[in-house]
Amino acid sequence: MYVCICKGITEQQIRSSVAQGASTMRDLYRQLEVGSQCGKCVCTARQVLSSSQIEC
Ligand code: FES
């Protein structure tokens, strides 16, 4: 599923970034540029980020 239409970023790409160490929206912004244009995806991207993080 596409999370960020402006940049063509999928949920899977966000999950891959988290698996490689991204832990904040800033990390996702730096790596994928999620939310760098219209910003409408930020809320959904944040939800994908938190659901991808392993709690321990
Ligand atoms: Fe992500 Fe527009 S949908 S910046």
XYZ file of C-alpha atoms and ligand atoms in Angstrom:
60
model
C 0.000 0.000 0.000
C 1.266 3.458 -0.828
C 1.721 5.659 2.202
C 3.273 8.692 0.511
C 1.845 9.383 -2.928
C 4.079 12.391 -3.559
C 7.252 10.352 -3.176
C 5.832 6.939 -4.098
C 6.746 5.394 -0.747
C 5.078 2.160 0.264
C 4.334 0.692 3.673
C 6.885 -2.026 2.894
C 9.627 0.530 2.259
C 8.938 2.117 5.642
C 9.036 -1.298 7.324
C 12.365 -2.037 5.602
C 13.808 1.258 6.837
C 12.713 0.440 10.382
C 14.336 -3.005 10.065
C 17.544 -1.230 9.033
C 17.506 1.068 12.041
C 15.120 3.959 11.391
C 13.287 4.760 14.610
C 11.867 8.257 14.170
C 9.955 10.227 11.558
C 13.108 12.269 11.091
C 14.962 9.067 10.135
C 12.238 8.211 7.601
C 12.339 11.739 6.225
C 16.103 11.532 5.780
C 16.075 8.081 4.229
C 12.897 8.111 2.152
C 11.769 11.770 2.095
C 8.379 10.724 3.465
C 6.255 13.798 4.136
C 8.582 16.163 2.337
C 5.956 17.601 -0.005
C 2.267 17.921 0.910
C 2.646 16.321 4.350
C -0.665 14.414 4.175
C 1.100 11.089 4.683
C 2.801 11.985 7.957
C 0.053 10.621 10.213
C -0.140 7.302 8.350
C 3.647 7.046 8.126
C 3.853 7.555 11.889
C 1.346 4.735 12.423
C 3.325 2.389 10.152
C 6.518 3.383 11.981
C 5.135 2.569 15.425
C 3.489 -0.663 14.307
C 6.826 -1.765 12.768
C 8.898 -1.176 15.856
C 9.604 -4.152 18.072
C 8.942 -3.414 21.691
C 11.322 -5.052 24.133
Fe 3.640 12.228 1.353
Fe 2.476 14.154 -0.017
S 1.752 12.154 0.321
S 4.355 14.251 1.068
